[in-house]
mmCIF file of C-alpha atoms in Angstrom:
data_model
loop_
_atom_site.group_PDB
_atom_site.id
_atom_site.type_symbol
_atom_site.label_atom_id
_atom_site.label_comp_id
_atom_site.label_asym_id
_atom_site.label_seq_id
_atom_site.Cartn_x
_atom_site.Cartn_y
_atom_site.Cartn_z
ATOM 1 C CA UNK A 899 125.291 -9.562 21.229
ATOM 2 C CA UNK A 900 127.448 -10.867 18.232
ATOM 3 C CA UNK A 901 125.851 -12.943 15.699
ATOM 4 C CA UNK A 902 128.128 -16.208 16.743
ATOM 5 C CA UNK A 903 127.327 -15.630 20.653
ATOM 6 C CA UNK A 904 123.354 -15.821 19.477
ATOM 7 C CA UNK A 905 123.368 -18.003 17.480
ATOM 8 C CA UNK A 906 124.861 -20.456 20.114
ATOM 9 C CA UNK A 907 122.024 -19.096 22.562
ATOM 10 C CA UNK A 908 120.040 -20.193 20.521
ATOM 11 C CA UNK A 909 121.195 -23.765 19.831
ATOM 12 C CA UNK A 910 121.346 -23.853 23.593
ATOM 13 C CA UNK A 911 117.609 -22.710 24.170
ATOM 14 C CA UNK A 912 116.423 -25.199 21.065
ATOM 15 C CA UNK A 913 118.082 -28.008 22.994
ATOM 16 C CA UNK A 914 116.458 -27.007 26.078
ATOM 17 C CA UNK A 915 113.429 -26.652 24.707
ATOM 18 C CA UNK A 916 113.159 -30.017 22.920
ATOM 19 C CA UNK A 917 114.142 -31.230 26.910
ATOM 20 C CA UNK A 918 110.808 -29.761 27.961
ATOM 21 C CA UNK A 919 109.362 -30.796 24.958
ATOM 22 C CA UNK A 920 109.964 -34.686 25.845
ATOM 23 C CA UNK A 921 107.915 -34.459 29.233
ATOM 24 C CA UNK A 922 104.835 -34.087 26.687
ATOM 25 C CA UNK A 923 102.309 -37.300 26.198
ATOM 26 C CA UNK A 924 104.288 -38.989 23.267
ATOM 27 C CA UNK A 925 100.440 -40.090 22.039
ATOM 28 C CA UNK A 926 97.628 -38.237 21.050
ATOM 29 C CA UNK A 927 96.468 -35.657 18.416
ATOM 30 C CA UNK A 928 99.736 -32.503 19.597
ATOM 31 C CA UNK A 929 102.805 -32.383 19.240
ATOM 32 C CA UNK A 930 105.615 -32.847 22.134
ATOM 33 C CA UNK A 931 106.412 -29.058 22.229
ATOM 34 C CA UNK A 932 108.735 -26.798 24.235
ATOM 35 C CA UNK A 933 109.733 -23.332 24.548
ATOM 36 C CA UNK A 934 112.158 -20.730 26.006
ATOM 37 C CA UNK A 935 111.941 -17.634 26.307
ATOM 38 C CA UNK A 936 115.131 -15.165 25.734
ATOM 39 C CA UNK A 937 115.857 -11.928 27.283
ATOM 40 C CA UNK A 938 117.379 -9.413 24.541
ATOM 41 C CA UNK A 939 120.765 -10.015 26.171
ATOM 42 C CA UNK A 940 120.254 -13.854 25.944
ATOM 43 C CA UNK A 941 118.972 -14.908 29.529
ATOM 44 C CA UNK A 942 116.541 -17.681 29.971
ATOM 45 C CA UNK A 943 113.606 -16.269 31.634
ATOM 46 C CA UNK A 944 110.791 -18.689 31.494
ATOM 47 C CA UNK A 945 110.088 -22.257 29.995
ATOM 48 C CA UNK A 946 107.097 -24.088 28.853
ATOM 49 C CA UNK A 947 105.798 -27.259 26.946
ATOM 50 C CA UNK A 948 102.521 -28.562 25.626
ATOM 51 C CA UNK A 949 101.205 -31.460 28.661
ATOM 52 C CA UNK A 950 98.083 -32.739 26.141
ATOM 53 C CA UNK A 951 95.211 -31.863 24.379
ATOM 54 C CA UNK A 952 92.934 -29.209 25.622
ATOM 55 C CA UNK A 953 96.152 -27.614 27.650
ATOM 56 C CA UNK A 954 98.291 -24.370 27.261
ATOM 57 C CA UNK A 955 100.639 -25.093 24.469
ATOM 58 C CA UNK A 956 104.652 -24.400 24.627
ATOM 59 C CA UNK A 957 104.335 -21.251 24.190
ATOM 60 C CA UNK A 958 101.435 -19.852 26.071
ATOM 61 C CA UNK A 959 102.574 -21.973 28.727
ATOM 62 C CA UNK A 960 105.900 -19.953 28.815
ATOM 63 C CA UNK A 961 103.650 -16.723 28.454
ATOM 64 C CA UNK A 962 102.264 -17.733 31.967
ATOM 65 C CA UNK A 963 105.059 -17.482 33.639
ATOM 66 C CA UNK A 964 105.978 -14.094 33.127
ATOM 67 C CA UNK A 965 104.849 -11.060 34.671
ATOM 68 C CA UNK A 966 102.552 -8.300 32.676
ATOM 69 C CA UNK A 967 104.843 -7.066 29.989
ATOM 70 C CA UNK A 968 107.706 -9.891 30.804
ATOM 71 C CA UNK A 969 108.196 -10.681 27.145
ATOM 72 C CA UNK A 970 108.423 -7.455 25.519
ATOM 73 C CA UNK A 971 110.815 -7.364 23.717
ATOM 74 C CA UNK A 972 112.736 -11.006 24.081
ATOM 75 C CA UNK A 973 113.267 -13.849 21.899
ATOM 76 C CA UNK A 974 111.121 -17.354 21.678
ATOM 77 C CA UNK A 975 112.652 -20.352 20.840
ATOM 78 C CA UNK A 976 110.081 -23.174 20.393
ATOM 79 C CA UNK A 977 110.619 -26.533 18.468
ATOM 80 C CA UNK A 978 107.392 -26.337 16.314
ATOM 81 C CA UNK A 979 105.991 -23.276 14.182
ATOM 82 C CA UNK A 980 103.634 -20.939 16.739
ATOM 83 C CA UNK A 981 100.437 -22.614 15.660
ATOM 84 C CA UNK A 982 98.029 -20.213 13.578
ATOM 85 C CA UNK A 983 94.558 -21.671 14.677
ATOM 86 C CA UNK A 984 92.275 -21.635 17.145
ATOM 87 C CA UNK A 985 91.241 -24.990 18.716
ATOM 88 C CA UNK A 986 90.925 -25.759 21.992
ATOM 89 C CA UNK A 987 92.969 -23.518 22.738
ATOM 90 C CA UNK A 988 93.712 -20.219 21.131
ATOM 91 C CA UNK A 989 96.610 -19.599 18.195
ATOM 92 C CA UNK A 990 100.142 -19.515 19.455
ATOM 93 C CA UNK A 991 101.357 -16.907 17.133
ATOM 94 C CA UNK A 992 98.652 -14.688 17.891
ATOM 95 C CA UNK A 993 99.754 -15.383 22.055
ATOM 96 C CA UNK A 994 103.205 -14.168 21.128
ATOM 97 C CA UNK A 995 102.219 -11.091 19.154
ATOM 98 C CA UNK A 996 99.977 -9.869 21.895
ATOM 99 C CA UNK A 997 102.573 -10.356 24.404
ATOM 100 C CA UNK A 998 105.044 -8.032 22.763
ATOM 101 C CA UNK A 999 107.733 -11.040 21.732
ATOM 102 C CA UNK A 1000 110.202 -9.185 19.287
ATOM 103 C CA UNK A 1001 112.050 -12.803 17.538
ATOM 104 C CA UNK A 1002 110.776 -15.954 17.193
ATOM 105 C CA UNK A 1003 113.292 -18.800 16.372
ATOM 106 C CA UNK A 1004 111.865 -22.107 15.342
ATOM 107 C CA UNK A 1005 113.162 -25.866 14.076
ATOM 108 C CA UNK A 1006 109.773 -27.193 11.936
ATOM 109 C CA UNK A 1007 107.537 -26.018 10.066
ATOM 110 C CA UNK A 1008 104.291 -26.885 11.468
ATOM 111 C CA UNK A 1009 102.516 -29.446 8.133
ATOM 112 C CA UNK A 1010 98.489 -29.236 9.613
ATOM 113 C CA UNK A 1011 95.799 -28.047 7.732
ATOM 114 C CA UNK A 1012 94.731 -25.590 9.690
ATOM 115 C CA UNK A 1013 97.360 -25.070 12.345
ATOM 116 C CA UNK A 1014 100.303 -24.263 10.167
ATOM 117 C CA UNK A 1015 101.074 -20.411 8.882
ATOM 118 C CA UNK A 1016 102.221 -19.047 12.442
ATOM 119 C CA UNK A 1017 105.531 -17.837 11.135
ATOM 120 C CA UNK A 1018 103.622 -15.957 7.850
ATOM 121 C CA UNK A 1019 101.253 -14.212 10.648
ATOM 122 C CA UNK A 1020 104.551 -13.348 13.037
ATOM 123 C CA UNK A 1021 106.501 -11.868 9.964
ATOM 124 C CA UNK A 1022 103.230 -9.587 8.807
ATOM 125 C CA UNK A 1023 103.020 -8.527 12.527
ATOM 126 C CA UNK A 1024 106.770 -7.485 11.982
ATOM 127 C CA UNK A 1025 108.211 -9.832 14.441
ATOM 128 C CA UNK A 1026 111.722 -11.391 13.261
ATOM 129 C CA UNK A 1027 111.212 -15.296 12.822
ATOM 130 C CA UNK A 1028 113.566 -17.673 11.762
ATOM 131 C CA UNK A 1029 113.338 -21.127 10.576
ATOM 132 C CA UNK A 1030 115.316 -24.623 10.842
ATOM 133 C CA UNK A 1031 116.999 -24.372 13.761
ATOM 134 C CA UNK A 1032 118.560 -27.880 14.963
ATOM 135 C CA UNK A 1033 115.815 -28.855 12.635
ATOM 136 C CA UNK A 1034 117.450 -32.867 12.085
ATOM 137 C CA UNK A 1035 117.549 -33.615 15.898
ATOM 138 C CA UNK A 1036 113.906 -31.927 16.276
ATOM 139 C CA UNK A 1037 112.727 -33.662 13.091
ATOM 140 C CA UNK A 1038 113.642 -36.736 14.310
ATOM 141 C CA UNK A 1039 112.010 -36.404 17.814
ATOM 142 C CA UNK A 1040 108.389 -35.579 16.040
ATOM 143 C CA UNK A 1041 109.263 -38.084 13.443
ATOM 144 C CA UNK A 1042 105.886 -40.014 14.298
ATOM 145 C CA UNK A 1043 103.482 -36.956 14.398
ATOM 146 C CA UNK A 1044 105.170 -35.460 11.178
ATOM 147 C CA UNK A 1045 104.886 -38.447 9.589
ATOM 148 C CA UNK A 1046 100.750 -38.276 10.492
ATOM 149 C CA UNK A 1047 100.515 -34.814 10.134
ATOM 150 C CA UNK A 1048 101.776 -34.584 6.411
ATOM 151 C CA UNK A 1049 100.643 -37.823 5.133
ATOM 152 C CA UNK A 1050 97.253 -37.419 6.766
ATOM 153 C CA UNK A 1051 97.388 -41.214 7.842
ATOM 154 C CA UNK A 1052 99.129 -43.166 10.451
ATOM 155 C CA UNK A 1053 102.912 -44.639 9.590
ATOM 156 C CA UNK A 1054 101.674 -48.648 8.477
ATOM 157 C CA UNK A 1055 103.578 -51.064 9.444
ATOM 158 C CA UNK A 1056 102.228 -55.026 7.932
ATOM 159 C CA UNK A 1057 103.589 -57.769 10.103
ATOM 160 C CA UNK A 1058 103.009 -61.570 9.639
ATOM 161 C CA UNK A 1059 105.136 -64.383 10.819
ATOM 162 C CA UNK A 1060 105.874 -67.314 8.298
ATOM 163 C CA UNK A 1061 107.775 -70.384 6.995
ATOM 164 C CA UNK A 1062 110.202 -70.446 4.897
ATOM 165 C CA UNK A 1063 107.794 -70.789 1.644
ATOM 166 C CA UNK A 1064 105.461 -68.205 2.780
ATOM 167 C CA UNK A 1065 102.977 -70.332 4.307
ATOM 168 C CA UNK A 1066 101.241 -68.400 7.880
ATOM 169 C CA UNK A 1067 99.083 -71.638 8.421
ATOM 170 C CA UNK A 1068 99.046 -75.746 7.328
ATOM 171 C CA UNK A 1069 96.077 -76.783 5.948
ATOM 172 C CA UNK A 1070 93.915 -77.166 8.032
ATOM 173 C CA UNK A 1071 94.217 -73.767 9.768
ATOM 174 C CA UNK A 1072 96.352 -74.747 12.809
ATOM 175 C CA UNK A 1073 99.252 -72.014 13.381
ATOM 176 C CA UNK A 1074 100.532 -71.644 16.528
ATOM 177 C CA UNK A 1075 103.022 -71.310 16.630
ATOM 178 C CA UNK A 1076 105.387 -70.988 13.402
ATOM 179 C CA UNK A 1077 107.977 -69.388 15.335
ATOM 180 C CA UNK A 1078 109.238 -69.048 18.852
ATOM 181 C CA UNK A 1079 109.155 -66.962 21.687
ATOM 182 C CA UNK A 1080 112.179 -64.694 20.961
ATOM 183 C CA UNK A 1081 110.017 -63.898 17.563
ATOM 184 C CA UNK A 1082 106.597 -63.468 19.771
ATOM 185 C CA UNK A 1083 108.275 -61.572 22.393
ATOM 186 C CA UNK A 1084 109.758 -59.023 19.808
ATOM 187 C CA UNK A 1085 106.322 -58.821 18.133
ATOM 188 C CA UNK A 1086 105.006 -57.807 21.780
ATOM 189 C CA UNK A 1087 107.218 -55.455 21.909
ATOM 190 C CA UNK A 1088 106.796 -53.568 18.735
ATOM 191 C CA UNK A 1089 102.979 -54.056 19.644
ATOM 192 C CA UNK A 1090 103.540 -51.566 22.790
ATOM 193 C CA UNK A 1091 105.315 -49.440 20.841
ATOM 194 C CA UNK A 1092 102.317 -48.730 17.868
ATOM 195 C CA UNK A 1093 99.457 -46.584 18.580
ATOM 196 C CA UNK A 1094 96.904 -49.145 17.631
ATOM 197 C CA UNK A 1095 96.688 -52.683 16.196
ATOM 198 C CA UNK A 1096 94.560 -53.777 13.054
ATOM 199 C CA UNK A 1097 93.049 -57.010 12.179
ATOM 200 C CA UNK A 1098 90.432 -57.997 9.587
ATOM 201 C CA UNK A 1099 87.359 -59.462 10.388
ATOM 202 C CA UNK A 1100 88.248 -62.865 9.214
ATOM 203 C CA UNK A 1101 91.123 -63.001 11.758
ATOM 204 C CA UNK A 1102 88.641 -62.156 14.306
ATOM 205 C CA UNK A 1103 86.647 -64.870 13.253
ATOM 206 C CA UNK A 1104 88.852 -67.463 12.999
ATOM 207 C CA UNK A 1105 91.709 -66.757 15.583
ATOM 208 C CA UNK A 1106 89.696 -64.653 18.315
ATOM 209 C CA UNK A 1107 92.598 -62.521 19.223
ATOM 210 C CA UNK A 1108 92.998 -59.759 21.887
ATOM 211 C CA UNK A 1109 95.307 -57.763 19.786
ATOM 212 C CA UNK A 1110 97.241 -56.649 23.414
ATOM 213 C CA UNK A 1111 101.082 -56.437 24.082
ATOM 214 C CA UNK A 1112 101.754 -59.072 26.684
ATOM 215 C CA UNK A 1113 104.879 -59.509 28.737
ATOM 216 C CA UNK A 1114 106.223 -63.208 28.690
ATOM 217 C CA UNK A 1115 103.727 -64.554 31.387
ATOM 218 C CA UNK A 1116 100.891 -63.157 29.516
ATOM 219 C CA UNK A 1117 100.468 -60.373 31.929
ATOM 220 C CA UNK A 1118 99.722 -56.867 30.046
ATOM 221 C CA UNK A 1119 102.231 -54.446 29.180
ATOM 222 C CA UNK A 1120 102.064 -50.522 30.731
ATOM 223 C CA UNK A 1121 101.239 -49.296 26.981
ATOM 224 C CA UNK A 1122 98.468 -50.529 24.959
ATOM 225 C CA UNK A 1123 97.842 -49.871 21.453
ATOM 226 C CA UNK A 1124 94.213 -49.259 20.506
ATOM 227 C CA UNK A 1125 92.316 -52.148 18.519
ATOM 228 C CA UNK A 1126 91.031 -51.802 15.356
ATOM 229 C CA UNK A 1127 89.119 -53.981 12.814
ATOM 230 C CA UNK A 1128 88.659 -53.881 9.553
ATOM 231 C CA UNK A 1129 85.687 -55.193 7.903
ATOM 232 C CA UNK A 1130 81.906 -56.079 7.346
ATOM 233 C CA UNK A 1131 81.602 -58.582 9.301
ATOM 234 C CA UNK A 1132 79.996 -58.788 13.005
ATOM 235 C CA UNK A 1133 82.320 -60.130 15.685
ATOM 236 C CA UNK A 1134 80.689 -62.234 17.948
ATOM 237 C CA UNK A 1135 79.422 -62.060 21.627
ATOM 238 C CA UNK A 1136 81.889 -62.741 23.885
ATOM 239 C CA UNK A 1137 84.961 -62.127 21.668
ATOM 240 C CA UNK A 1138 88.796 -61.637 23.424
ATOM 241 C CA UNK A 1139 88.415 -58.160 22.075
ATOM 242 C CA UNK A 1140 85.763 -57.056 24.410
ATOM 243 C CA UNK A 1141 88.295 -56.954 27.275
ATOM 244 C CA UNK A 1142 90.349 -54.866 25.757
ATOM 245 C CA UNK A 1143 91.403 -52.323 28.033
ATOM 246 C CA UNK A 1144 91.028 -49.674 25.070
ATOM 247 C CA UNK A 1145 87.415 -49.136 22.830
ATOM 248 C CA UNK A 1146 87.005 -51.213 19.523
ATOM 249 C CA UNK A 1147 87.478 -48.556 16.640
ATOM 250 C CA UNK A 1148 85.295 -50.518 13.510
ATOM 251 C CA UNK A 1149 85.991 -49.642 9.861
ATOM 252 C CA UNK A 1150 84.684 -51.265 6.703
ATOM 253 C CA UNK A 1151 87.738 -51.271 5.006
ATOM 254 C CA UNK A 1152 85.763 -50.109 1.718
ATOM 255 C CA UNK A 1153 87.940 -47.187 1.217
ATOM 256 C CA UNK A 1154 91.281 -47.500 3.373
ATOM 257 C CA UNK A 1155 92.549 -43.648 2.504
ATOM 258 C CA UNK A 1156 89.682 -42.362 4.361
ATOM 259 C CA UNK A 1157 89.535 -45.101 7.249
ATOM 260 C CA UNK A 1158 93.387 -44.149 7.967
ATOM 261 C CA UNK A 1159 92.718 -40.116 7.502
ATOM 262 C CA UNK A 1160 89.641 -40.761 10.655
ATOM 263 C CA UNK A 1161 92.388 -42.876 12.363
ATOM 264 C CA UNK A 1162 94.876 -39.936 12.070
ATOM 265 C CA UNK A 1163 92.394 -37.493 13.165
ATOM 266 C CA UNK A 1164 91.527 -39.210 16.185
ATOM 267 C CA UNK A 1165 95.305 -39.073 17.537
ATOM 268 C CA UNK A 1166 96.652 -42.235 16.121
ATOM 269 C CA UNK A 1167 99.893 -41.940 14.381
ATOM 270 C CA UNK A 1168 101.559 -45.343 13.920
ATOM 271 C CA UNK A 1169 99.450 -48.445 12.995
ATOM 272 C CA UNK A 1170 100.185 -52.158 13.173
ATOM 273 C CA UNK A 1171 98.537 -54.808 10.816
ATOM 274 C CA UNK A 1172 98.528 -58.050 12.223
ATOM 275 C CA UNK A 1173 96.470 -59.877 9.210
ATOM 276 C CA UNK A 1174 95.009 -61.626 8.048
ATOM 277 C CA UNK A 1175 96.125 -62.036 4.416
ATOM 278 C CA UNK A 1176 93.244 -60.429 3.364
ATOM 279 C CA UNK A 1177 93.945 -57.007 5.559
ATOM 280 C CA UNK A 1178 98.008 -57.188 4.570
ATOM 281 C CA UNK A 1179 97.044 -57.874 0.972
ATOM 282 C CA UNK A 1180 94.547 -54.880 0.904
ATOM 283 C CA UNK A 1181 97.644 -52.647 2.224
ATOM 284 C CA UNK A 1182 100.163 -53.484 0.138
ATOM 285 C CA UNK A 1183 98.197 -52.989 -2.826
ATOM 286 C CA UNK A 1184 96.985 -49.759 -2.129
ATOM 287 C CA UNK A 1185 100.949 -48.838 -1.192
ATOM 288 C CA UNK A 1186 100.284 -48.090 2.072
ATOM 289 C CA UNK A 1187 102.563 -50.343 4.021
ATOM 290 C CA UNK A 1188 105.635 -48.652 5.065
ATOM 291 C CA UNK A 1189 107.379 -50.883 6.472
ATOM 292 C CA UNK A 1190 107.094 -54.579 6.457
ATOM 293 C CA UNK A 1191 108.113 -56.976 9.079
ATOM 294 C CA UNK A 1192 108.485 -60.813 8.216
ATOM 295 C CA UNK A 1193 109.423 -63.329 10.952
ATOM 296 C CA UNK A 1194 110.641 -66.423 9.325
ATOM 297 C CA UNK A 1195 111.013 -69.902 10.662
ATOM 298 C CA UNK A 1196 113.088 -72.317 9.362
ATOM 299 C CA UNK A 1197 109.948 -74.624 8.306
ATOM 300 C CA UNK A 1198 108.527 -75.555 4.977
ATOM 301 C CA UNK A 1199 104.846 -76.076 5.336
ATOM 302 C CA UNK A 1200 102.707 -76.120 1.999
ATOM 303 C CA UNK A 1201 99.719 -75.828 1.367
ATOM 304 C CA UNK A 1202 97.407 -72.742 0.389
ATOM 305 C CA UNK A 1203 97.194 -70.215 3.365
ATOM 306 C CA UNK A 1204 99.920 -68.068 2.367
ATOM 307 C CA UNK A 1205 100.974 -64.777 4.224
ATOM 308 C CA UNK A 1206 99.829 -62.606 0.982
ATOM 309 C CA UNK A 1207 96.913 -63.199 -1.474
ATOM 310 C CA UNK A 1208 96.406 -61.269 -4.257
ATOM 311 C CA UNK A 1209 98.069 -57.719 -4.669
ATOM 312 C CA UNK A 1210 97.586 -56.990 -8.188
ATOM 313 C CA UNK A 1211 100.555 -57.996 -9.724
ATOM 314 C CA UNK A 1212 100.382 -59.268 -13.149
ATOM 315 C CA UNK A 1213 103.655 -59.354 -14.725
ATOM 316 C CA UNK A 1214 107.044 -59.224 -13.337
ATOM 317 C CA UNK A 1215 107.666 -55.559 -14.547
ATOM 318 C CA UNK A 1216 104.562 -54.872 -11.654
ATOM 319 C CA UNK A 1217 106.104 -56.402 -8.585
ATOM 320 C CA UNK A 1218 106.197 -54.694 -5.326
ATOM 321 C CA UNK A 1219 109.970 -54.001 -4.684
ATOM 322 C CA UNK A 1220 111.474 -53.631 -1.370
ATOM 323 C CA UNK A 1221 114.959 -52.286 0.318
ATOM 324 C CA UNK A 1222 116.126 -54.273 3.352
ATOM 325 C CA UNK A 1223 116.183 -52.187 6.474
ATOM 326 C CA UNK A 1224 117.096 -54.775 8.949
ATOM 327 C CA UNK A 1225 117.765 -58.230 9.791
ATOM 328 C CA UNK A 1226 117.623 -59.984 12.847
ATOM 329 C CA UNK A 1227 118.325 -63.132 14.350
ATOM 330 C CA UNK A 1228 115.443 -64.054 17.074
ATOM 331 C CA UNK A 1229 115.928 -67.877 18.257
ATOM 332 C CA UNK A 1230 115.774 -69.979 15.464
ATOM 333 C CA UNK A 1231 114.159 -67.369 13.723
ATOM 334 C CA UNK A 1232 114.878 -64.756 11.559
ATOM 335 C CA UNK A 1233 113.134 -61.157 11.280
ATOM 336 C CA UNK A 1234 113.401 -59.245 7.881
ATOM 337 C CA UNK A 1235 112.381 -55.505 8.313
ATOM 338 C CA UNK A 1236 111.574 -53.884 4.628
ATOM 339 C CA UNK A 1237 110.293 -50.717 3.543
ATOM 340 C CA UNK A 1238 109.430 -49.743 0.156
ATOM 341 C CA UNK A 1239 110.921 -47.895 -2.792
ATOM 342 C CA UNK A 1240 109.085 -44.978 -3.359
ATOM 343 C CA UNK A 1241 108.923 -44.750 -6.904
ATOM 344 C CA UNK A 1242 107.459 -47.973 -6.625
ATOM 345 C CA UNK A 1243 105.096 -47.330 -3.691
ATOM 346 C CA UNK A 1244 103.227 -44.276 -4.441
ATOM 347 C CA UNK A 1245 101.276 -43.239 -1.447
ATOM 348 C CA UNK A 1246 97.710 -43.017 -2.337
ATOM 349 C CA UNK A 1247 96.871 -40.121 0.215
ATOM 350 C CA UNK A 1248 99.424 -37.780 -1.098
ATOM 351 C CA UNK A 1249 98.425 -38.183 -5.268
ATOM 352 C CA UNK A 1250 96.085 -35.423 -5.365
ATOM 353 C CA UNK A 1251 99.082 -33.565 -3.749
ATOM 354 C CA UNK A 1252 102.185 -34.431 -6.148
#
């Protein structure tokens, strides 16, 4: 086979395999992962991808469906490095070794802890591997789980929705609602699409919410994310929360790098702040919001209850400087969508690292 006519094989298996790899749970601790196998002449002969946690993964899956000594010889194309651990199920890279697989072609490198190394442990076993394969479109599908997986910590999105001069509440604590349903509706909808929701305590107390995504008659939408809280604080008997359809995850909020590192470990790998002030406030001064969004009506209320309290900025030269991703006209309203500049922004989980 000519280097040009394998190399397009192998484009062609990658972009099957990231197929397969899209009928994967898009939640949860794994990665969406899918593999073909190659005969040395180029031939698809069997197809796999990772269906959850505690499940054959991509590659063992493909394994399966080949007949004692079926993959001697061929070529594996998988979107993710062969894992090199053993969990609840065994290492991927060890799978492939023991079945005889001669190349193993691959988009990302695998950024876990323990998992990551596969290709190190393929190579020393004197199997070809090569790296970066269609690596943008595959790096783009496991953008969320990366994202966890290198920065030990959900991707943190702070939301709150505001007038014009920052105020979230008048003053006497009434706030529903600042803005209107297109704005509520599109909040809804991002809800569905995070992992889980966060509130402080204070929120809890004072606005009782139920921290669901809710169609436009208040009926519940397919996805859920899963409710957090941060804070000291009990929540009383009886609270909206309780019917959530997922469990309450509580944190004290007395050391956010390590609440968000549990929250990572337990599967979750985007997370939405809903407030209060004191929750956003606590984020964005420990640079760990990436992304901000800001629904603004066109409203001036006064008053103290703003959307931000303190965030440690002293002096001008210290302020918290943003890039606009987005904005969007919702209703009357408008929705600004900011993430940070990194040199401004350091991430706190990755310090130790740099």
């Amino acid at each position: 086979m000519s280097t040009a006519t394998r190399a397009a094989t192998d484009a062609a298996a990658m972009r099957r395999a990231l197929e397969l790899a899209e009928r994967g749970p898009a939640r949860g601790v794994n990665p969406r992962v899918g593999c073909v196998i190659l005969s040395p002449d180029g031939r698809p002969l069997a197809e796999g991808w990772h269906r959850g946690a505690g499940t054959p993964h991509a590659e063992v899956d493909a394994l399966e469906r080949l007949g004692p000594d079926g993959a001697r010889g061929t070529t594996a194309v998988v979107t993710l490095e062969p894992c090199n651990h053993t969990g609840r199920t065994g290492p991927c890279a060890q799978a492939l070794i023991a079945a005889g697989v001669a190349r193993v072609v691959y988009a990302v490198d695998d950024p876990g802890d323990h998992s990551a190394g596969g290709a190190r442990t393929l190579r020393d076993a004197g199997i070809e591997t090569e790296a970066g394969l269609l690596a943008d479109e595959v790096e783009a599908f496991l953008d969320d789980w990366l994202f966890a997986a290198r920065h030990r910590r959900p991707r943190i999105t702070v939301k709150w929705a505001s007038s014009l001069d920052g105020r979230v509440a008048a003053p006497d604590g009434s706030s529903r609602w600042i803005t209107g349903p297109e704005a509520r509706a599109d909040v809804h909808r991002r809800r569905t699409a995070a992992d889980a929701i966060a509130v402080g305590t204070g929120t809890v107390l004072a606005d009782d919410p139920s921290l669901t995504a809710r169609d436009a008659d208040g009926s519940l939408l397919d996805a859920q994310p899963v409710p957090v809280v941060f804070g000291r604080r009990e929540i009383p008997a009886g609270a909206a929360l309780e019917r959530h359809p997922h469990d309450l995850l509580r944190f004290t909020g007395d050391d956010l790098v390590a609440d968000l590192a549990e929250l990572q470990r337990r599967g979750i790998r985007s997370l939405f702040i809903e407030g209060g002030p004191t929750l956003a406030s606590a984020f964005l001064a420990a640079g760990l919001a990436d992304e901000l969004l800001v629904y603004l009506a066109p409203a001036v209320i006064g008053g103290p209850r703003t959307a931000v309290a303190d965030v440690g900025v002293t002096t001008i030269a210290d302020t918290l400087r943003y890039d606009f991703a987005d904005l969007v006209r919702l209703g009357d309203d408008l929705l600004v969508v900011a993430r940070p500049r990194t040199a401004a922004h350091p991430d706190p989980s990755t310090r130790e690292k740099a």
